[in-house]
mmCIF file of C-alpha atoms in Angstrom:
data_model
loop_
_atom_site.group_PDB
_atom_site.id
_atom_site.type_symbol
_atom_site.label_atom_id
_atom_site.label_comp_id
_atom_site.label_asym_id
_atom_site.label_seq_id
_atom_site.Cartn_x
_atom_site.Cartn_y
_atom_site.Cartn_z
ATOM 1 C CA UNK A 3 0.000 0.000 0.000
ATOM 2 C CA UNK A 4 1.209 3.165 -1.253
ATOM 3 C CA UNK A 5 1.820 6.604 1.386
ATOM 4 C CA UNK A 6 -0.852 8.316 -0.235
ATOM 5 C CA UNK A 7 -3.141 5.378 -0.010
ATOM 6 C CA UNK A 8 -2.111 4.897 3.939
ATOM 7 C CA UNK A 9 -2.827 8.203 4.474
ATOM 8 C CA UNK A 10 -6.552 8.399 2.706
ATOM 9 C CA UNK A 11 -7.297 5.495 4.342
ATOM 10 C CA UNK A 12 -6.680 6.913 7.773
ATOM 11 C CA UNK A 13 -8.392 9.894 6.829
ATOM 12 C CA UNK A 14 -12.057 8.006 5.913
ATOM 13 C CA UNK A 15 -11.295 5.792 9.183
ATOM 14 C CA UNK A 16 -11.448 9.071 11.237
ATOM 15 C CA UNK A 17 -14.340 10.141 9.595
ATOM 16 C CA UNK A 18 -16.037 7.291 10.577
ATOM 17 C CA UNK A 19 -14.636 7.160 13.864
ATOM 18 C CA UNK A 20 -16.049 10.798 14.622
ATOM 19 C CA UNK A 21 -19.586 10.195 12.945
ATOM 20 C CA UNK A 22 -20.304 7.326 14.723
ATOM 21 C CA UNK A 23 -18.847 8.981 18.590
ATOM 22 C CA UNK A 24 -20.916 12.000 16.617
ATOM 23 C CA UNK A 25 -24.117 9.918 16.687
ATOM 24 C CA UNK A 26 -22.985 8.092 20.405
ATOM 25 C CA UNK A 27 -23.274 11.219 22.150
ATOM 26 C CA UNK A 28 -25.667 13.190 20.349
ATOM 27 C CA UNK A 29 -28.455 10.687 19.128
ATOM 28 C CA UNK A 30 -30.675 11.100 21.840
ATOM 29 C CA UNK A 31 -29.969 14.632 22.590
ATOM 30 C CA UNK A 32 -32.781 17.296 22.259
ATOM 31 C CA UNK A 33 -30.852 19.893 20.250
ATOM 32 C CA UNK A 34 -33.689 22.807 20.781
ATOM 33 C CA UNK A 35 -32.949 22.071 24.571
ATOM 34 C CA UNK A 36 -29.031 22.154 23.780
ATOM 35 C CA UNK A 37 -28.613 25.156 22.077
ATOM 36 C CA UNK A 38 -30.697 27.030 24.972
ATOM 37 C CA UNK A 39 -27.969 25.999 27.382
ATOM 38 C CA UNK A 40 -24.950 26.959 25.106
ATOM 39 C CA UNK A 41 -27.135 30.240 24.660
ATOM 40 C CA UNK A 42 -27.405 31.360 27.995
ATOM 41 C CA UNK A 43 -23.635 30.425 28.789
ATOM 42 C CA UNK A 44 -22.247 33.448 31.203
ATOM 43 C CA UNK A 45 -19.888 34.896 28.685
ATOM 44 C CA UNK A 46 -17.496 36.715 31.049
ATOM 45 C CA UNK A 47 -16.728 33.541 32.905
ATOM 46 C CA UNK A 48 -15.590 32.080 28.867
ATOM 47 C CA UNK A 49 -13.359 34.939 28.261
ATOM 48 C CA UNK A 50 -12.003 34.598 31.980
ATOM 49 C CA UNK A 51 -11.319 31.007 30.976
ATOM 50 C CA UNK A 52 -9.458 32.301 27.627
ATOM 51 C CA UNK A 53 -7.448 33.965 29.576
ATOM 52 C CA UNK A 54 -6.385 31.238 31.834
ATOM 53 C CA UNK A 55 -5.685 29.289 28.925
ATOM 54 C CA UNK A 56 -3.256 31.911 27.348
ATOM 55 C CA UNK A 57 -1.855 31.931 30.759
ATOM 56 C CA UNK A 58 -1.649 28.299 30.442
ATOM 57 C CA UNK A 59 0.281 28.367 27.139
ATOM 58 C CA UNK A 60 2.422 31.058 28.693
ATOM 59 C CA UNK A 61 3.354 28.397 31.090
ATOM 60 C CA UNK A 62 4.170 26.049 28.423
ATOM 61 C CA UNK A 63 6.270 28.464 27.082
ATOM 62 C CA UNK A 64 8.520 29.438 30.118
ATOM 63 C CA UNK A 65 9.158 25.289 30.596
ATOM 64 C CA UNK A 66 10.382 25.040 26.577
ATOM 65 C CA UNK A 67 12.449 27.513 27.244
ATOM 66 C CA UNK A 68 14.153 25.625 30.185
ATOM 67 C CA UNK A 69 13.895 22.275 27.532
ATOM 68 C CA UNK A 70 15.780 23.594 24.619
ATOM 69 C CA UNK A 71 18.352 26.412 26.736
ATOM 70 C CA UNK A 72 21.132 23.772 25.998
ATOM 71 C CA UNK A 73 19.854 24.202 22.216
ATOM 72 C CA UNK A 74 19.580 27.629 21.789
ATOM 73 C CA UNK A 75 18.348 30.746 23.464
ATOM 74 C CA UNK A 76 14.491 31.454 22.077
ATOM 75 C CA UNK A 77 12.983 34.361 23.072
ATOM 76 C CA UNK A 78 9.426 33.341 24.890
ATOM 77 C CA UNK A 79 7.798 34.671 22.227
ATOM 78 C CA UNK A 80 8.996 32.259 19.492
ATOM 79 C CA UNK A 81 8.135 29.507 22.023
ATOM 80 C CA UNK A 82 4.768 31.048 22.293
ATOM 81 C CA UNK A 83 4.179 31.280 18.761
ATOM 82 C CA UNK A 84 5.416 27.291 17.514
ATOM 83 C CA UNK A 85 2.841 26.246 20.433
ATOM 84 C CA UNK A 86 0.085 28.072 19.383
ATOM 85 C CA UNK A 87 0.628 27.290 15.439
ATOM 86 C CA UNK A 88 1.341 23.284 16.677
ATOM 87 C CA UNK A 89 -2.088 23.369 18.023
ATOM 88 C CA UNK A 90 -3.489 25.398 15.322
ATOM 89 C CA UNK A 91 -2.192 22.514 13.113
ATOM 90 C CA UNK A 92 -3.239 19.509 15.222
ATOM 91 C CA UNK A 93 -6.516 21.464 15.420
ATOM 92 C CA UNK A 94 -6.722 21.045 11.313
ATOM 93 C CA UNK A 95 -4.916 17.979 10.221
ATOM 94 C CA UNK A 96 -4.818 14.935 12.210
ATOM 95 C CA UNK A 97 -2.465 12.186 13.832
ATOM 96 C CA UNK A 98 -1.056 15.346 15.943
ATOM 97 C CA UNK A 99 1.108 16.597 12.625
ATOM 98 C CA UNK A 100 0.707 20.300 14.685
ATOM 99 C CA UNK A 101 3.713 18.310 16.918
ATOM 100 C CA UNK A 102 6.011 17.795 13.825
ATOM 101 C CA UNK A 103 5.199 21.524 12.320
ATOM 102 C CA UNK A 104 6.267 23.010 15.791
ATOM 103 C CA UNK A 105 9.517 20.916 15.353
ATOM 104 C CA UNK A 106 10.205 22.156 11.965
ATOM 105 C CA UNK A 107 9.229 25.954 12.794
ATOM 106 C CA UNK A 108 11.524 25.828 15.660
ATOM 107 C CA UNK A 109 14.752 24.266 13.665
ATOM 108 C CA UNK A 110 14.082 26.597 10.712
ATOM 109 C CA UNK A 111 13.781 29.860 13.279
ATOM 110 C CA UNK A 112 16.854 28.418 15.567
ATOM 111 C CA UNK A 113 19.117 27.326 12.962
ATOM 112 C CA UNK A 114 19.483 24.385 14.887
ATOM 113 C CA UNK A 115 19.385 20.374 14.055
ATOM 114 C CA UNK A 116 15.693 19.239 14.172
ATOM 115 C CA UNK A 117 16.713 15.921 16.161
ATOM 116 C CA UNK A 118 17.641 17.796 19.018
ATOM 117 C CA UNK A 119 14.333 19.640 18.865
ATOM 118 C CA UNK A 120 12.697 16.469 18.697
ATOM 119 C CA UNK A 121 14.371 15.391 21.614
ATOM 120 C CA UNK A 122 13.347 18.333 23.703
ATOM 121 C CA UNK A 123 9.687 18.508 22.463
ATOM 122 C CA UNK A 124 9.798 14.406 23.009
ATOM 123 C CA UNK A 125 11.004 14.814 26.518
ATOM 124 C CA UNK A 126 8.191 17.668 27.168
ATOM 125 C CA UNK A 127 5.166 15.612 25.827
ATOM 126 C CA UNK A 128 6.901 12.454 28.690
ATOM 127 C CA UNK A 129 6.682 15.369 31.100
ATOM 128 C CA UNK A 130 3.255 16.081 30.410
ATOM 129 C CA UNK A 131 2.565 12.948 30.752
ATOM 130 C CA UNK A 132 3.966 12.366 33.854
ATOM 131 C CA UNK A 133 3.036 15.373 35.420
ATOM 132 C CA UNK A 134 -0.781 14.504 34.747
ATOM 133 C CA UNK A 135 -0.064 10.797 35.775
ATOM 134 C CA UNK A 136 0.739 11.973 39.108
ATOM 135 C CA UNK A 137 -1.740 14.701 39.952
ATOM 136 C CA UNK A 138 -4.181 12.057 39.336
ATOM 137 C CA UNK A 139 -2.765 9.510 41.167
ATOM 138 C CA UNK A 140 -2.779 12.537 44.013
ATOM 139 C CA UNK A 141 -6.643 13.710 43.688
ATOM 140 C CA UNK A 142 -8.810 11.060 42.078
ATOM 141 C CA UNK A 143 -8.535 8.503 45.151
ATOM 142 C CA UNK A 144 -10.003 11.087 47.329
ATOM 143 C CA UNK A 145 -13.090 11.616 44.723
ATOM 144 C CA UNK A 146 -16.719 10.110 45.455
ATOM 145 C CA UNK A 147 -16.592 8.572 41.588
ATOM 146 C CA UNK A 148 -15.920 4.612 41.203
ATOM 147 C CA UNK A 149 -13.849 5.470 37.835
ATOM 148 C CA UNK A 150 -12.461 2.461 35.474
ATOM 149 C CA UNK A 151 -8.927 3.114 35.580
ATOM 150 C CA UNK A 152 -7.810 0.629 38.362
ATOM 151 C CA UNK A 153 -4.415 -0.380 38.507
ATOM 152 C CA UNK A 154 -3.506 1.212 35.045
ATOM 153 C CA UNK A 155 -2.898 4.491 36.142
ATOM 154 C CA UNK A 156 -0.089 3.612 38.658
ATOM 155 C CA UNK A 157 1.091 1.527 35.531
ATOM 156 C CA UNK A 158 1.462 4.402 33.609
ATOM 157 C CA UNK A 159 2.861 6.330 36.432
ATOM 158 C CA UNK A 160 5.940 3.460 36.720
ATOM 159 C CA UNK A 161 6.484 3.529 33.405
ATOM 160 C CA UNK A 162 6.772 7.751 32.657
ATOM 161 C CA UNK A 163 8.745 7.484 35.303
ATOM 162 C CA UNK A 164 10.814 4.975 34.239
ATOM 163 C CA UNK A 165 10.639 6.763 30.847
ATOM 164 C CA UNK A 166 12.438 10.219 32.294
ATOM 165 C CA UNK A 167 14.822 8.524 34.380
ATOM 166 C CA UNK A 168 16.499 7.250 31.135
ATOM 167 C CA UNK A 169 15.944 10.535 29.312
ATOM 168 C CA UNK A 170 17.788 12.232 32.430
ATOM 169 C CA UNK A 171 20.054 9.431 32.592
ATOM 170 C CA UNK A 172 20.936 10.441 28.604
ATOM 171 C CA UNK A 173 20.671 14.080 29.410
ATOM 172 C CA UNK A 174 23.743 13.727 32.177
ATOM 173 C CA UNK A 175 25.569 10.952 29.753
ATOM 174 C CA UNK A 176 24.524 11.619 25.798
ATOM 175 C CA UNK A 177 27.994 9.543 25.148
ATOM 176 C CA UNK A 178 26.231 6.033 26.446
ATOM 177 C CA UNK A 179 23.672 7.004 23.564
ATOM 178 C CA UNK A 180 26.431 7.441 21.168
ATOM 179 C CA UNK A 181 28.249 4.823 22.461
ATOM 180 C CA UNK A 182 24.620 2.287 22.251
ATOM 181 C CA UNK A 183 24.223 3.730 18.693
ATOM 182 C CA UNK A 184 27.934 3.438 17.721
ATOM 183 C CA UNK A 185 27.644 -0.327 18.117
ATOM 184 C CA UNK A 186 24.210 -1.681 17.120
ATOM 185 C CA UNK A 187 25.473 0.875 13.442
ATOM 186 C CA UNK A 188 27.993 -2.069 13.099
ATOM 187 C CA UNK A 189 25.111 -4.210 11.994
ATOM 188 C CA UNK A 190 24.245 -1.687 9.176
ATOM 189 C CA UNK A 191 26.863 -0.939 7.813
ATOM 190 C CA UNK A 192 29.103 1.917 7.888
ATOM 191 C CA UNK A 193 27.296 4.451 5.973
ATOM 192 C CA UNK A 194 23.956 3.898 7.692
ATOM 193 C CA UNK A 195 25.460 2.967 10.963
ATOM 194 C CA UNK A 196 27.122 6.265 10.867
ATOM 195 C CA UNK A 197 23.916 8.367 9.666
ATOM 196 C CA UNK A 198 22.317 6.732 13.049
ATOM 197 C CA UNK A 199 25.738 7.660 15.250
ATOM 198 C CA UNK A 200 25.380 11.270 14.226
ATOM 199 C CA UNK A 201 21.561 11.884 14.550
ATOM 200 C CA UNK A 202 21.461 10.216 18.079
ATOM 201 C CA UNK A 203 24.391 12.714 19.217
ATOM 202 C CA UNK A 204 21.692 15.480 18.265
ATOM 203 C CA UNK A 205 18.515 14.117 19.833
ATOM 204 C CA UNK A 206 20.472 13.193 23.261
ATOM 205 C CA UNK A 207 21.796 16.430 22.818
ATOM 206 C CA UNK A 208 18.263 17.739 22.802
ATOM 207 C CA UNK A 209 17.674 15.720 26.441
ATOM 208 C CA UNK A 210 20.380 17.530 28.103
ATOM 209 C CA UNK A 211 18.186 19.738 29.690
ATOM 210 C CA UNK A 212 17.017 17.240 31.870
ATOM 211 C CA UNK A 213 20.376 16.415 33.127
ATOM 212 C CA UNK A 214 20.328 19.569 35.556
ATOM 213 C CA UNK A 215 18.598 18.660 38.927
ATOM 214 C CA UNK A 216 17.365 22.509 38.923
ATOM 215 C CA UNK A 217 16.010 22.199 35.261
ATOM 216 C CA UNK A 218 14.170 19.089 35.986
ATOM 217 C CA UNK A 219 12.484 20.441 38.920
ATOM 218 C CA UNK A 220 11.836 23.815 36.988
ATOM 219 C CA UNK A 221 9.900 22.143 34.567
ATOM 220 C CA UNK A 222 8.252 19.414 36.655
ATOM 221 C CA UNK A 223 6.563 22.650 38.617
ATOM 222 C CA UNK A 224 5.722 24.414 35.528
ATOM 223 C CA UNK A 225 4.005 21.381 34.074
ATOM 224 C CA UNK A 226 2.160 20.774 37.294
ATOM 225 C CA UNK A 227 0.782 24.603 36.857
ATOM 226 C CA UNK A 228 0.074 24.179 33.289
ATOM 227 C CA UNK A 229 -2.499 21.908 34.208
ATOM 228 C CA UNK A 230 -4.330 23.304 36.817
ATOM 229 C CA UNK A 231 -4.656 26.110 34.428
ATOM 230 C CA UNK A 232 -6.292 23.240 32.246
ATOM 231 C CA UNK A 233 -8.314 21.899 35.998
ATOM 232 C CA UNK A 234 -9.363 25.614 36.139
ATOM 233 C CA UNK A 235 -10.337 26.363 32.424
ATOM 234 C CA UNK A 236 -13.146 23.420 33.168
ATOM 235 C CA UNK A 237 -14.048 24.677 36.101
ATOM 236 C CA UNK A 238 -15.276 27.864 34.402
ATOM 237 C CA UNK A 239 -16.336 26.447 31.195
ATOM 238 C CA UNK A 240 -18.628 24.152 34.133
ATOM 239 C CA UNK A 241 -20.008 27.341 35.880
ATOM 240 C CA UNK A 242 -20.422 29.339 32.628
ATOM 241 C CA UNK A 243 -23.476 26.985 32.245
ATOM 242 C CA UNK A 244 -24.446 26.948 35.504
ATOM 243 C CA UNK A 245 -23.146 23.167 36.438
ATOM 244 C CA UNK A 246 -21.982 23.762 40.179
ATOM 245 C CA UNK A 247 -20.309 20.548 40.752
ATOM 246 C CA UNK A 248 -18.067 19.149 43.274
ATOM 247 C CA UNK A 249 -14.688 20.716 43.472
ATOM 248 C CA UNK A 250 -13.379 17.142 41.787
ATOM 249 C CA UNK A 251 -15.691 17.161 38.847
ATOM 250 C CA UNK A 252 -12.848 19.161 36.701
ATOM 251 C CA UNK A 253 -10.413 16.736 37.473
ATOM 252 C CA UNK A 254 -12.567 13.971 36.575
ATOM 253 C CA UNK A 255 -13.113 15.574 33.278
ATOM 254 C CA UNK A 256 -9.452 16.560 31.896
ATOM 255 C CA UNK A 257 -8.810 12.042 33.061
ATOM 256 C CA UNK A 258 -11.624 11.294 30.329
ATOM 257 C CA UNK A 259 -9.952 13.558 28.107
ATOM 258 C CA UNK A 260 -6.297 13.451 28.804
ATOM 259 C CA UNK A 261 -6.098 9.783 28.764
ATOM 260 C CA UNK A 262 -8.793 9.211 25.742
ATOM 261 C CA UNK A 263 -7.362 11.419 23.438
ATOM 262 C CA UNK A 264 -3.677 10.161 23.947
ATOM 263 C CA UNK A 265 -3.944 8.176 20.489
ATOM 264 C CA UNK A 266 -5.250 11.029 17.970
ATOM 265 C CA UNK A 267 -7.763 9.818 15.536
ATOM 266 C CA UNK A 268 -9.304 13.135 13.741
ATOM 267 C CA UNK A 269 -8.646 16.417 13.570
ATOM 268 C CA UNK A 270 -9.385 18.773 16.554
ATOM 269 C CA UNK A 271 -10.591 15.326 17.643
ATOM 270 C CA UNK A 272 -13.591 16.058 16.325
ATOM 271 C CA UNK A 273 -16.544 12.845 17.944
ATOM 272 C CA UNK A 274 -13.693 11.620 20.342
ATOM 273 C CA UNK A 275 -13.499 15.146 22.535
ATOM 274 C CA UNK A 276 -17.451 14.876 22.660
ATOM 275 C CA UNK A 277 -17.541 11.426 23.275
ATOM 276 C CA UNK A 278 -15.593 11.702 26.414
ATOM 277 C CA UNK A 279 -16.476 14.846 27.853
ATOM 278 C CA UNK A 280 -20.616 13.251 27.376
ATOM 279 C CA UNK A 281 -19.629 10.147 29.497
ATOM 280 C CA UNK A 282 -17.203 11.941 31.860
ATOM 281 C CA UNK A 283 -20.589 14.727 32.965
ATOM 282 C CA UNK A 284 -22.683 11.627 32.658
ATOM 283 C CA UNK A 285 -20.541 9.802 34.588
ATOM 284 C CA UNK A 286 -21.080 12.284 37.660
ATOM 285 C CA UNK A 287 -24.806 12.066 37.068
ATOM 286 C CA UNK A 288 -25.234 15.853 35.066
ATOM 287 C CA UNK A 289 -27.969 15.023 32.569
ATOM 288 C CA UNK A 290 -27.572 14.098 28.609
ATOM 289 C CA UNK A 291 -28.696 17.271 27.624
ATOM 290 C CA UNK A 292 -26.416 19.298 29.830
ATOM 291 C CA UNK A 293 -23.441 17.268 29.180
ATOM 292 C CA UNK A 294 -23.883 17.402 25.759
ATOM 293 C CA UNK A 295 -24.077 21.056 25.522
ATOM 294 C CA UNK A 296 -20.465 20.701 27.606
ATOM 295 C CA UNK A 297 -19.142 18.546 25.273
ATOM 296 C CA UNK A 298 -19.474 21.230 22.322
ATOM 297 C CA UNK A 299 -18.780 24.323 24.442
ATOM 298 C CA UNK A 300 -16.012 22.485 25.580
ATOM 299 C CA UNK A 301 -14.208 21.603 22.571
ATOM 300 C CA UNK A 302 -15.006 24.973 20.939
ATOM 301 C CA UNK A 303 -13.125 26.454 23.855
ATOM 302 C CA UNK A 304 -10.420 24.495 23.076
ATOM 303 C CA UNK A 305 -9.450 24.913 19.684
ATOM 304 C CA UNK A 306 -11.939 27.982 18.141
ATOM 305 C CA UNK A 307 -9.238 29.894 20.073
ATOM 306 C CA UNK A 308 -5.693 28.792 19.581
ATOM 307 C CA UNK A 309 -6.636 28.345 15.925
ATOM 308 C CA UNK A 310 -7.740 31.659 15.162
ATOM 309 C CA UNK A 311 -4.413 32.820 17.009
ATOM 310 C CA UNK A 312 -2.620 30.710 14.817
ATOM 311 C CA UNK A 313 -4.026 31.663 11.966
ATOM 312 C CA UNK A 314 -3.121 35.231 12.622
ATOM 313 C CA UNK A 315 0.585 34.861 13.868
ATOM 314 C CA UNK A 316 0.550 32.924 10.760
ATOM 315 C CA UNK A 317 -0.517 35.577 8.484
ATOM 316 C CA UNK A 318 1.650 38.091 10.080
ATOM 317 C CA UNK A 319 4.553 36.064 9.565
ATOM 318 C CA UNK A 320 3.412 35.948 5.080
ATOM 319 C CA UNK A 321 3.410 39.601 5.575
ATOM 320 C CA UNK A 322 6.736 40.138 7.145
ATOM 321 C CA UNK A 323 7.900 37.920 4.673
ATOM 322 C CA UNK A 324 6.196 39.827 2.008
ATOM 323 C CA UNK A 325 7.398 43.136 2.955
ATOM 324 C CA UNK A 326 11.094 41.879 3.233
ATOM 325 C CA UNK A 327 11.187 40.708 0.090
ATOM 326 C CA UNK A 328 9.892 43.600 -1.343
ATOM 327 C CA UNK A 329 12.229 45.513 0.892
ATOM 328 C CA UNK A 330 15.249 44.120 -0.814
#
């Protein structure tokens, strides 16, 4: 099967994959009902949660820094502006290319090698990861909600940690990389073997961030902040239509989405975000018609926002480009 053929193949899977969820959540809806709530959403308490969310991404921003310092020095914001177009991208196209684009925007802007951005923007998405792991490892126990995660979430919490011990470990020692490299490239021969030497000295290169004890806790903290600016943004988008919940109801909504939309299916996750968010509300007893009308505020919040943003640092960048060229 040919690329092109792969990747049209996806795309109709996705399509089906979000029209059935679609259907899932929706089916039974009354949409007259629906649109009343979304109508009579409290529109300061949206724009409040906008600007958590920027602060959020401002966040973000501050902990890349820290990631790629060993790289090269970006100003905050560049780092603001390759997270914003990333998710304007992811928003658009699917199987999270938005991650790949910010990779390539920063390596064009830095002048640097894109393994090592890899490697940093790898190590961040671990972090995440981790960082989420834990804060739910810390709050959901203490929740009134009999959720099916079980034992799997202290799984995942071994293995992310696990996971950034040996990205540290590679961080402190990028030579045992080389070195591990160096010698399975004997079995390929010299000119691949070397091609593999060279690009694993640039992604551990890109992980030696994480070999500074300060860094690492740096980031860990801004992580843990960046999402309780994501437990807060819920919170509001809850109250804006008038669903006073308990103070745990948030959390139990970003561990529906977080761990659901780990594998990426469409874009903007279009059926999959409203899936989730339906059965997280319904899960905590709020009625079909109320979660439903969560589900779309909620993922309008989410990317209506960050796309137009992107779309307009994008456009400002054609224009700079535009006038420089006509400039010389």
């Amino acid at each position: 099967m040919t690329l092109r053929a792969r990747r049209v193949l996806q795309l109709v899977a996705g399509i089906v994959i979000a029209a059935v969820l679609l259907y899932l959540s929706f089916a039974k809806l009354s949409l007259d009902v629906v649109m009343k709530e979304l109508a009579s959403a409290r529109l300061e308490l949206l724009g409040l949660a906008m600007l958590v969310r920027l602060a959020a991404l401002s966040l973000a921003s501050l902990r890349s820094r820290i990631f790629l310092a060993p790289i090269r020095r970006f100003s905050i914001y560049r780092l603001f502006k390759s997270l914003v177009l990333g998710f304007m991208i992811t928003n658009l196209v699917p199987l999270r290319a938005g991650e790949l684009a910010r990779v390539g925007y920063l390596a064009r802007y830095g002048n640097v090698a894109a393994s090592s951005c890899l490697a940093a923007v790898a190590a961040e998405r671990l972090l995440d990861l981790s960082v989420l792991l834990g804060l739910f490892v810390v709050i959901l126990p203490g929740l009134a909600v009999d959720l099916p995660i079980g034992a799997t979430l202290y799984v995942g919490c071994g293995l992310c940690a696990i996971a950034i011990s040996v990205a540290a470990l590679l961080g402190r020692h990028p030579q045992r990389l080389v070195a591990l490299s160096r010698a399975f490239g004997h079995l390929l021969g010299r000119k691949l073997g070397g091609f593999l030497e060279a690009k694993s000295a640039l992604f551990a290169h890109g992980l030696s961030a994480l070999g500074s004890m300060k860094a690492l806790l740096a980031v860990i903290f801004l992580s843990a902040l960046f999402w309780l600016c994501s437990v807060a943004s819920i919170h509001l988008w809850l109250l804006a239509l008038g669903l006073d919940l308990p103070w745990g109801a948030p959390v139990v909504v970003l561990a529906f989405l977080s761990l659901g939309l780990a594998v990426p299916t469409t874009p903007g996750n279009i059926g999959t975000y409203h899936f989730l968010a339906f059965a997280a509300l319904t899960t905590l007893g709020v009625s079909d018609n109320k979660a439903g009308s969560f589900a779309l505020l909620g993922h309008a919040m989410s990317i209506v926002p960050t796309t137009l943003i992107g779309v307009v640092l994008l456009l400002g960048d054609v224009y700079y480009s535009k006038r420089t060229a006509s400039a010389s």
